[in-house]
Coordinates of N, CA and C in Angstrom, one line a residue:
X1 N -9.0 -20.3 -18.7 CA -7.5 -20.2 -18.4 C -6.8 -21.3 -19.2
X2 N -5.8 -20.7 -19.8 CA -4.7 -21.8 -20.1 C -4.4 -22.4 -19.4
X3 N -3.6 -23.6 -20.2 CA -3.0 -24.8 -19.1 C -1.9 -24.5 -18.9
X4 N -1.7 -24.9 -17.8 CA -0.3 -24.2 -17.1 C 1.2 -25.1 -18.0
X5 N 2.2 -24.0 -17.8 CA 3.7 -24.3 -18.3 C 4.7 -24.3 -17.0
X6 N 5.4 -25.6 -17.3 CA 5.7 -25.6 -15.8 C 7.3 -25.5 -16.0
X7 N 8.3 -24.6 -15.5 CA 9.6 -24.4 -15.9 C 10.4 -24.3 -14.5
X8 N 11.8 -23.7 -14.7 CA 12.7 -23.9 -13.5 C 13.3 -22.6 -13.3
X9 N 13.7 -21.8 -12.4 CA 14.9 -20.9 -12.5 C 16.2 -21.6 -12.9
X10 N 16.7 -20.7 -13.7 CA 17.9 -21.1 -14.0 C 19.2 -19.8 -13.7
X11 N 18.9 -19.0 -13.9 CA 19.5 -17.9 -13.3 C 18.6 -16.4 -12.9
X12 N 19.2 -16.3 -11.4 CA 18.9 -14.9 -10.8 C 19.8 -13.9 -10.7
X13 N 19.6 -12.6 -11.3 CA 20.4 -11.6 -11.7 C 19.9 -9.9 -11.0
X14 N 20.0 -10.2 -9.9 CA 18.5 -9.0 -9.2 C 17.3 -9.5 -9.5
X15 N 16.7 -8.2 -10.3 CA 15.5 -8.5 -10.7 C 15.2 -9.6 -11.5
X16 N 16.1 -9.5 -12.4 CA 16.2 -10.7 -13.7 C 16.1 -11.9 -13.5
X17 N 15.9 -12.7 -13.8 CA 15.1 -14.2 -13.9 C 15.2 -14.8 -14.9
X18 N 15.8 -16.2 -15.3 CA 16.0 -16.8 -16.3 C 15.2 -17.9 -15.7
X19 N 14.3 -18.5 -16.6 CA 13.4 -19.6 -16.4 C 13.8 -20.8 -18.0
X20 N 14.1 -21.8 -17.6 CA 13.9 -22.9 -19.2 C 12.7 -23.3 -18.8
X21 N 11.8 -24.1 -19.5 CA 10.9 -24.8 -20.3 C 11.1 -26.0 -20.8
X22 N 10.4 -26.7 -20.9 CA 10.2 -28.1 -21.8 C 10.0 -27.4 -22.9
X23 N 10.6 -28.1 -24.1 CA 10.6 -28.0 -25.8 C 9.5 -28.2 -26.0
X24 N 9.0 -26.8 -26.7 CA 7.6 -26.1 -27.5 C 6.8 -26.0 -26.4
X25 N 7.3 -25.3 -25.3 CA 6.4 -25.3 -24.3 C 6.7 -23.7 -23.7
X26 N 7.0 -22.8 -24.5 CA 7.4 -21.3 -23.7 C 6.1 -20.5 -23.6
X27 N 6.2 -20.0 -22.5 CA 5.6 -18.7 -22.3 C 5.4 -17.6 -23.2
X28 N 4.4 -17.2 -23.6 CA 4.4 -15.8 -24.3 C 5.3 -14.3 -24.1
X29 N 5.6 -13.1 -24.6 CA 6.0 -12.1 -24.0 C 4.9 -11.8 -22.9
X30 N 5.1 -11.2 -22.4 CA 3.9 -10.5 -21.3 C 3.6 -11.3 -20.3
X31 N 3.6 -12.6 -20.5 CA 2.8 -13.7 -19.7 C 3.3 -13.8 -18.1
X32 N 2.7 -14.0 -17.2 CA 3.1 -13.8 -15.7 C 3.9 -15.1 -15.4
X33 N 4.9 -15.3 -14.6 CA 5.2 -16.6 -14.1 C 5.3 -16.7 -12.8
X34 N 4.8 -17.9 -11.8 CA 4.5 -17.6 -10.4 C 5.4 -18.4 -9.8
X35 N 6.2 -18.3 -8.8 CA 7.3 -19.3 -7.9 C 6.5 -19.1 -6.8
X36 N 6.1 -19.8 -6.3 CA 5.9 -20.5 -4.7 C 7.1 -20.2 -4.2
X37 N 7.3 -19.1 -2.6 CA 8.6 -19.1 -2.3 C 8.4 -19.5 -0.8
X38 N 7.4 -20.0 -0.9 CA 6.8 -21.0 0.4 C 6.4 -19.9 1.9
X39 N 6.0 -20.3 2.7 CA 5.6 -19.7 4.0 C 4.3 -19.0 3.4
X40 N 3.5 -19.8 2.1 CA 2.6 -18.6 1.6 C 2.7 -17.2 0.5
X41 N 4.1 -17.3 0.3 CA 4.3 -16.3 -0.2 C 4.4 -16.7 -1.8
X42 N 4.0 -15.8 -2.9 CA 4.2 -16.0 -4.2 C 4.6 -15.0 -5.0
X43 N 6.0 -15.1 -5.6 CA 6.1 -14.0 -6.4 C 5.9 -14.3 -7.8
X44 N 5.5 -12.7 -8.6 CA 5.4 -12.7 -10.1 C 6.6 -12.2 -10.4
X45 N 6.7 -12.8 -11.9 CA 7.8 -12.6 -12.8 C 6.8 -12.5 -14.5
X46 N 7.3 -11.2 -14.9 CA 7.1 -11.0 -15.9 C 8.0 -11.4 -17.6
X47 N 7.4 -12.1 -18.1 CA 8.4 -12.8 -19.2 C 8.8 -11.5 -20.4
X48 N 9.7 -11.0 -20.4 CA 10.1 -10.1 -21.5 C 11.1 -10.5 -23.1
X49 N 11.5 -11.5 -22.8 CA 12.1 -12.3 -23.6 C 12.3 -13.5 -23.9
X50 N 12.2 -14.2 -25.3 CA 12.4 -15.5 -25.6 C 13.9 -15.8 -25.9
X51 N 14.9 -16.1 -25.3 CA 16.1 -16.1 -25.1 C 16.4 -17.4 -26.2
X52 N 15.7 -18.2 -26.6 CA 16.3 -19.4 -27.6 C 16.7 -20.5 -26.9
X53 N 16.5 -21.9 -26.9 CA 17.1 -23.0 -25.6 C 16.2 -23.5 -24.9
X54 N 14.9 -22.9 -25.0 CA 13.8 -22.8 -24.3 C 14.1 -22.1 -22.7
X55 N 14.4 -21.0 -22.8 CA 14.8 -19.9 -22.1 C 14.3 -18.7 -21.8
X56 N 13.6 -18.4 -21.0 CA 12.8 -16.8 -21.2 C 13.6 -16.0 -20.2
X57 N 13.5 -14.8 -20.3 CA 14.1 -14.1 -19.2 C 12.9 -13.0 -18.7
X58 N 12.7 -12.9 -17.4 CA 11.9 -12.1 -17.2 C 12.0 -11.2 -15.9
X59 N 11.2 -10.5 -15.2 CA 11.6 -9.7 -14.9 C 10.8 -9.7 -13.5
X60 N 11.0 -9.7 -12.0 CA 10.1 -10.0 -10.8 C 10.1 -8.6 -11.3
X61 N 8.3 -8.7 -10.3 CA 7.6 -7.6 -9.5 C 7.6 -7.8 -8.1
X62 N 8.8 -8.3 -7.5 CA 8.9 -8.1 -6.2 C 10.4 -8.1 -5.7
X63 N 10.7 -8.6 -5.1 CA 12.0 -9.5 -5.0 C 12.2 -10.3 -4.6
X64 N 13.3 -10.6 -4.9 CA 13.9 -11.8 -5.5 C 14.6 -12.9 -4.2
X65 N 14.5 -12.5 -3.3 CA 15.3 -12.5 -1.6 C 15.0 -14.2 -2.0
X66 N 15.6 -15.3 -1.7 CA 15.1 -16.4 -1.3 C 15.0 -17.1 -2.8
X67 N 14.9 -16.5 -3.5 CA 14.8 -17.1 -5.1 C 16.3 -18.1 -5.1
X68 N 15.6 -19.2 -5.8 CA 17.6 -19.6 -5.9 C 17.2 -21.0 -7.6
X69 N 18.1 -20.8 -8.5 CA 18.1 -21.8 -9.1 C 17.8 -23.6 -9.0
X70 N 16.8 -23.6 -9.9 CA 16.3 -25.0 -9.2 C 14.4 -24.9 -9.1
X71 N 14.3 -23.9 -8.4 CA 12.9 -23.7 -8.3 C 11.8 -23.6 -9.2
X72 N 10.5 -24.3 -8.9 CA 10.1 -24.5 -10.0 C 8.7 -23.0 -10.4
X73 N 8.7 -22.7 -11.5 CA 8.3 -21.4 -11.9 C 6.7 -21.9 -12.7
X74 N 5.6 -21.5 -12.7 CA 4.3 -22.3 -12.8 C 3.8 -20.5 -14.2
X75 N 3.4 -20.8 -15.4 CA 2.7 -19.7 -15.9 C 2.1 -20.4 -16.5
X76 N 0.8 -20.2 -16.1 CA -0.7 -20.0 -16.3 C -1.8 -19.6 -18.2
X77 N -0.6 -19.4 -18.8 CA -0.6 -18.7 -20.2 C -1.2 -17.3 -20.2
X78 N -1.4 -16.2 -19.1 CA -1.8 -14.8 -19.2 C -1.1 -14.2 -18.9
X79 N -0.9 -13.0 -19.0 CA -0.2 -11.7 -18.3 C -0.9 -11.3 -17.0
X80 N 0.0 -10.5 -16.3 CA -0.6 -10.0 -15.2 C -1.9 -9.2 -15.4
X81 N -2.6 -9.5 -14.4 CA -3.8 -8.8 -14.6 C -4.4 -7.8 -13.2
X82 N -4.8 -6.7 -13.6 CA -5.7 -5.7 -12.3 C -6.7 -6.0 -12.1
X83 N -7.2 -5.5 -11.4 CA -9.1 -5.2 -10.5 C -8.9 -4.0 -11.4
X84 N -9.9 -3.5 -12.2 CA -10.9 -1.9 -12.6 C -12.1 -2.3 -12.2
X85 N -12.3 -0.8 -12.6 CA -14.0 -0.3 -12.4 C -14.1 0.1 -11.2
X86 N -15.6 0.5 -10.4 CA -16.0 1.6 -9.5 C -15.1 1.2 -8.3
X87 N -15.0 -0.2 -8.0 CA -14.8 -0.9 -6.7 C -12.9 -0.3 -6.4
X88 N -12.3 0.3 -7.8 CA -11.3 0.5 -7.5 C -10.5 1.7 -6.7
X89 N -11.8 2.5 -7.2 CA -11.5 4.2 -6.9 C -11.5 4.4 -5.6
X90 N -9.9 5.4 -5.2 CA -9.5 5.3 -4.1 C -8.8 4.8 -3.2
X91 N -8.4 3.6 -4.1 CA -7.7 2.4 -3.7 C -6.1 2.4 -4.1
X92 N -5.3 1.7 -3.6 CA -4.0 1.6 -4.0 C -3.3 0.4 -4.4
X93 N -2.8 0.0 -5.1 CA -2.1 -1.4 -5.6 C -0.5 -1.4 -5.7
X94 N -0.2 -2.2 -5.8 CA 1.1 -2.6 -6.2 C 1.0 -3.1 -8.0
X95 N 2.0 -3.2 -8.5 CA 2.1 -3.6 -10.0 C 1.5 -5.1 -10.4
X96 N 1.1 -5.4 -9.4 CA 0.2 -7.0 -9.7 C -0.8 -7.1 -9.2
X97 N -1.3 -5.8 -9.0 CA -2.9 -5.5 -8.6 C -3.7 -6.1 -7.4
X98 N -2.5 -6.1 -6.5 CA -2.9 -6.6 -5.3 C -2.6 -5.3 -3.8
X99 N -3.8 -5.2 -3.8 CA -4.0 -3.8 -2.4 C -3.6 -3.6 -1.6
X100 N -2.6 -2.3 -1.4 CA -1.7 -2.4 -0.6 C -2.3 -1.2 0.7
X101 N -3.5 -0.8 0.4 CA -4.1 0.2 1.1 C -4.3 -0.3 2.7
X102 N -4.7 -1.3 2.8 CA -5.0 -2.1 4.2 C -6.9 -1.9 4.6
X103 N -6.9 -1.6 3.1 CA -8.4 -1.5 3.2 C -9.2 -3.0 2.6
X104 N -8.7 -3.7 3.0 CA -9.4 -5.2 2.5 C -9.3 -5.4 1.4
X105 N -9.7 -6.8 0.6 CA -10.0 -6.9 -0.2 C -10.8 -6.5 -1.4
X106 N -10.4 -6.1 -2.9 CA -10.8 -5.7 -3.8 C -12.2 -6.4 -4.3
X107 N -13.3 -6.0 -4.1 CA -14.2 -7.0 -5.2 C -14.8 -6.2 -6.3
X108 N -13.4 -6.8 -7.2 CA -13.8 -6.1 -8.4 C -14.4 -7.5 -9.4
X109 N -15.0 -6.6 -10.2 CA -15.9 -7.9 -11.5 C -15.0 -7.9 -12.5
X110 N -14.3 -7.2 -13.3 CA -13.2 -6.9 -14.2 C -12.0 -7.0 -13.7
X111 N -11.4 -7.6 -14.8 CA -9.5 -7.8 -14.3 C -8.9 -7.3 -15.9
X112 N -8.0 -6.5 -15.9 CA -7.3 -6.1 -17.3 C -5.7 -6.4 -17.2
X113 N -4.9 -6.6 -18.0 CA -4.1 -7.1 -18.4 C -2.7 -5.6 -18.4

């Protein structure tokens, strides 16, 4: 794993998400970014753009309810990643590869991007 980039919201736009960075410190395209929105809960944000300023704009896979400027945004240096292979078949996810079937936990050996 890469070492984590630690940034801030800066603006929420619906889905949209603007996160800054520390100088020479941005996120990749694709790369996932995680907010702690506390009570346990974590939402992903996917980075689609390097905005310049050290600025990315990206994009939740959830919502955004509770998000507020200020908060601090944690990416890991990967993109989101799935469970494949046999363990998956028949199964249902959401866009961040987390099971929404109610059939327990995935134990998958592979994760893809």
């Amino acid at each position: 794993m890469a070492e984590q980039i630690v940034g801030t919201v800066k603006s929420v736009v619906g889905p949209v998400v603007d996160f800054e960075f520390s100088e020479g410190a941005l996120p990749e395209i694709y790369d996932a970014i995680y907010v702690d929105m506390g009570s346990g809960k974590r939402e992903t944000f996917e980075v689609e753009q390097q905005l310049g300023n050290n600025i990315v704009r990206s994009v939740s896979m959830g919502s955004t309810d509770g998000l507020r400027r200020g908060m601090q945004g944690v990416s890991e240096g990967e993109p989101i990643k799935v469970p494949v292979g046999p363990s998956t078949l028949g199964r249902l996810f959401n866009v961040t590869g987390a099971p929404i079937d109610e059939a327990g936990p995935v134990d998958a050996e592979t994760y893809y991007p």
